[in-house]
mmCIF file with all atom_site columns, C-alpha atoms in Angstrom:
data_model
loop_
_atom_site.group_PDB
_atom_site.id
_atom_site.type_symbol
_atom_site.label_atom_id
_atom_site.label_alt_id
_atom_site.label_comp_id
_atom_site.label_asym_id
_atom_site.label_entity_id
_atom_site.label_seq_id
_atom_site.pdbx_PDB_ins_code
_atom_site.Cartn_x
_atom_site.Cartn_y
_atom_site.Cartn_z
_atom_site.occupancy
_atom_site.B_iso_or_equiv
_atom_site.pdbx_formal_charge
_atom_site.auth_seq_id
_atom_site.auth_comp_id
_atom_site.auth_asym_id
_atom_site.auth_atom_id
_atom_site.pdbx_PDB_model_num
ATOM 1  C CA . UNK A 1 1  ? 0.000  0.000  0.000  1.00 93.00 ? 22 UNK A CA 1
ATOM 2  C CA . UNK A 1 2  ? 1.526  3.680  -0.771 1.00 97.00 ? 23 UNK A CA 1
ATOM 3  C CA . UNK A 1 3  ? 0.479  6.592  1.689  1.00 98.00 ? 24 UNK A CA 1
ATOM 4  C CA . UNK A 1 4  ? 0.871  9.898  0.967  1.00 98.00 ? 25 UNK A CA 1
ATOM 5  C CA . UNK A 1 5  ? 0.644  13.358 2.772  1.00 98.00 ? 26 UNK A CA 1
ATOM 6  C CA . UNK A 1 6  ? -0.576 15.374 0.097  1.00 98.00 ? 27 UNK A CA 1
ATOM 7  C CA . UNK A 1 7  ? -0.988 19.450 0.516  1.00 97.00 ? 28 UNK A CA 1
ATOM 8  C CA . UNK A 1 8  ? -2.513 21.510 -2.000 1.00 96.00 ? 29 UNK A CA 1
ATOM 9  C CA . UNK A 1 9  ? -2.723 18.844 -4.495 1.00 95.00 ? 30 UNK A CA 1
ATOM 10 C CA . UNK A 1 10 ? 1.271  18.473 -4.033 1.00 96.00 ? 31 UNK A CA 1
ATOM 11 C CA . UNK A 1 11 ? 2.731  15.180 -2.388 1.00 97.00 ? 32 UNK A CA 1
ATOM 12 C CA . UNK A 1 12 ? 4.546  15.799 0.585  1.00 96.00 ? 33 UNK A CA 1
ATOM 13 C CA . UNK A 1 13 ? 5.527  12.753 2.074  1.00 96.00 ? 34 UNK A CA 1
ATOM 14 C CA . UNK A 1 14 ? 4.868  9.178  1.025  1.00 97.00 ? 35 UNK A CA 1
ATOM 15 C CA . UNK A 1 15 ? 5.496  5.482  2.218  1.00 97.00 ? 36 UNK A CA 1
ATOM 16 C CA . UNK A 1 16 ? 4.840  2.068  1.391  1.00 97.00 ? 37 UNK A CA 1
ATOM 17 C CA . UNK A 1 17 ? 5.460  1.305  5.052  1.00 95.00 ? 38 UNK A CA 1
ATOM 18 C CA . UNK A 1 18 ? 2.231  1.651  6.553  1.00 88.00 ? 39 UNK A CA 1
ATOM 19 C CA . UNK A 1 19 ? 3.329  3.615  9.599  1.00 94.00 ? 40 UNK A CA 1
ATOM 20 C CA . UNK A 1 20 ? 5.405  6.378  8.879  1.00 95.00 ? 41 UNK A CA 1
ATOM 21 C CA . UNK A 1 21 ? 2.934  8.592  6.937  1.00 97.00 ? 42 UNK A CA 1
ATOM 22 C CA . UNK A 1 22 ? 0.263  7.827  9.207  1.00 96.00 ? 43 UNK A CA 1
ATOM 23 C CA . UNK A 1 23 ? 2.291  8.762  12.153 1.00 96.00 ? 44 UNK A CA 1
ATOM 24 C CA . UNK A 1 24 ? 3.874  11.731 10.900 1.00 96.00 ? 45 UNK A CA 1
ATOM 25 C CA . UNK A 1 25 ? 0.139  12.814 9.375  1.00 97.00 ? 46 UNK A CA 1
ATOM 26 C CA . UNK A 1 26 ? -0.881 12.750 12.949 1.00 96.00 ? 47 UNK A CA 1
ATOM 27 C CA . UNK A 1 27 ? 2.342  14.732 14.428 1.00 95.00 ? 48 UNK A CA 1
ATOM 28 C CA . UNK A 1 28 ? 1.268  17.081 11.983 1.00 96.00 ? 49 UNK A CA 1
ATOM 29 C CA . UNK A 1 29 ? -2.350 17.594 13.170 1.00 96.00 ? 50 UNK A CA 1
ATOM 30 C CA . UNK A 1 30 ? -1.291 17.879 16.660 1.00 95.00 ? 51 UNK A CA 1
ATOM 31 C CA . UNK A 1 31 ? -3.002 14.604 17.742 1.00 94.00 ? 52 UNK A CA 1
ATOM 32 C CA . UNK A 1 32 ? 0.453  13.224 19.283 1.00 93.00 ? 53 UNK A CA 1
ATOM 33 C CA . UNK A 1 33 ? 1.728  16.886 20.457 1.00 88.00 ? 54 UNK A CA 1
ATOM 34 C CA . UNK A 1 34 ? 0.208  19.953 22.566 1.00 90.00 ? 55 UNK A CA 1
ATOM 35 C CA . UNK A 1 35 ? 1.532  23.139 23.595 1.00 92.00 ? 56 UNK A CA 1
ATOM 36 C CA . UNK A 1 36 ? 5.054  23.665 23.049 1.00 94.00 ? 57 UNK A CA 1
ATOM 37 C CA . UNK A 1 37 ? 6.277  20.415 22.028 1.00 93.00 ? 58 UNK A CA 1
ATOM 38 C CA . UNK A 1 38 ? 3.661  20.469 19.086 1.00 95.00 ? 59 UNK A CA 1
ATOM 39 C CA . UNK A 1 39 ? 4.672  24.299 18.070 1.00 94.00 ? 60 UNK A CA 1
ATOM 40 C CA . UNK A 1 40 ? 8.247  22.812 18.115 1.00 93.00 ? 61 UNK A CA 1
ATOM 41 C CA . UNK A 1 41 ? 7.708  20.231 16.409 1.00 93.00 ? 62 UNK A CA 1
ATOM 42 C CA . UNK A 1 42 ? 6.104  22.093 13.262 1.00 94.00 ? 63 UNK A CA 1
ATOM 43 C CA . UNK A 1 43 ? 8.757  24.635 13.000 1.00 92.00 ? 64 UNK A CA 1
ATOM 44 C CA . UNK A 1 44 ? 11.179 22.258 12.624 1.00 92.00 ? 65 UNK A CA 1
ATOM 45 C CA . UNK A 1 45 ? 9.318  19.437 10.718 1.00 91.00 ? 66 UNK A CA 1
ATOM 46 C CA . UNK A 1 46 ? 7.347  21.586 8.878  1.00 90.00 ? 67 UNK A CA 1
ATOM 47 C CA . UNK A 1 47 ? 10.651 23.948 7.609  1.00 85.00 ? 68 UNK A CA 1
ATOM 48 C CA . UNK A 1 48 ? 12.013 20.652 6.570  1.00 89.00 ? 69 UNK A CA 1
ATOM 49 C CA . UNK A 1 49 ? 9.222  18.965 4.463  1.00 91.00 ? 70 UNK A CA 1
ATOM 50 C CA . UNK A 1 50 ? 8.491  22.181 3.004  1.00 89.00 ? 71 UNK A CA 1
ATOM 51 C CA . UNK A 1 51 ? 4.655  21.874 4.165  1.00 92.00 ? 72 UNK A CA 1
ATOM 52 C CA . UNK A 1 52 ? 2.641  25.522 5.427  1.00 93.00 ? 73 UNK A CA 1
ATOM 53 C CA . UNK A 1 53 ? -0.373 26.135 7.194  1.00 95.00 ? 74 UNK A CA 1
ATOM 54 C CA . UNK A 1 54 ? -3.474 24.821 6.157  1.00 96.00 ? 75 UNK A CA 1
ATOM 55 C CA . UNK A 1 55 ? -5.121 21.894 5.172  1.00 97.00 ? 76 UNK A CA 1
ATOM 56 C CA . UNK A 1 56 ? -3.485 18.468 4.629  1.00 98.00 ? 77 UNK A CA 1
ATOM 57 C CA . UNK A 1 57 ? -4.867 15.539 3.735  1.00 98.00 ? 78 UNK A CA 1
ATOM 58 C CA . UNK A 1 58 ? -3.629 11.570 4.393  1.00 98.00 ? 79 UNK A CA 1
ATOM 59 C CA . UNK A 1 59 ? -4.066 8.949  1.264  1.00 98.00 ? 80 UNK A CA 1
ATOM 60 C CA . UNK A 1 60 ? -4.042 5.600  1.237  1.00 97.00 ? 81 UNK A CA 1
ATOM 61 C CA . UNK A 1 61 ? -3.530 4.231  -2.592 1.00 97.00 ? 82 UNK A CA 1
ATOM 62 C CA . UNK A 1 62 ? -5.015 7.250  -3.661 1.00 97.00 ? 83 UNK A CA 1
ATOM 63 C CA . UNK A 1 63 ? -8.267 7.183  -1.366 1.00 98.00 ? 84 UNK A CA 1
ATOM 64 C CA . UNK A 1 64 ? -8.546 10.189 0.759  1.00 98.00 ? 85 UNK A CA 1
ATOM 65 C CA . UNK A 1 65 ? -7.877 8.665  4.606  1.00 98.00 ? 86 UNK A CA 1
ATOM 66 C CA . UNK A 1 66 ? -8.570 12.027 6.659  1.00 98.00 ? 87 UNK A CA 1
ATOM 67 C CA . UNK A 1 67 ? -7.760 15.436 6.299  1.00 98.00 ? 88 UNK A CA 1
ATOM 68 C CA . UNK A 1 68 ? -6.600 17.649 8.971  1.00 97.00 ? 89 UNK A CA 1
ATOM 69 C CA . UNK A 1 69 ? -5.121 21.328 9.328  1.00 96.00 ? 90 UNK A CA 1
ATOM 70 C CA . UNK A 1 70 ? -1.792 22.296 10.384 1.00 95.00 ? 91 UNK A CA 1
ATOM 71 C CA . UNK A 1 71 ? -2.204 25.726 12.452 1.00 93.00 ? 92 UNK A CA 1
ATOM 72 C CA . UNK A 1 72 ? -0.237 28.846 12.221 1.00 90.00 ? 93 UNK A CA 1
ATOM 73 C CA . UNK A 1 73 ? 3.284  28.311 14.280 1.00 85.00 ? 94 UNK A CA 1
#
């Protein structure tokens, strides 16, 4: 199976692992992180992947999984 992290119709990240896009899709949405750890997290991580604010979105062989939104940081 390939997973994606797909913003603005541009793939971010993507996997045939089955964990690390999920995971990181998650860090992303601040379901793993709060407070500081989480606005630390996406100024790093979010620098590197080159991924903004906004809306992201998790696919799984092309099927939309979830979407979620990555807040301003």
């Amino acid at each position: 199976m390939k997973t994606e992290i797909r913003q603005n119709g541009k793939v971010i990240l993507s996997s045939t692992d089955d964990i690390s896009i999920p995971m990181i899709f998650k860090n992303l949405c601040g379901k793993n992180f709060s407070g500081n750890n989480y606005q630390n997290y996406l100024r790093t991580v979010c620098q590197d992947i080159g991924v903004t604010t906004g809306t992201i979105e998790y696919y799984a062989d092309n099927v939309l999984i979830e979407k979620g939104t990555i807040p301003e940081f």
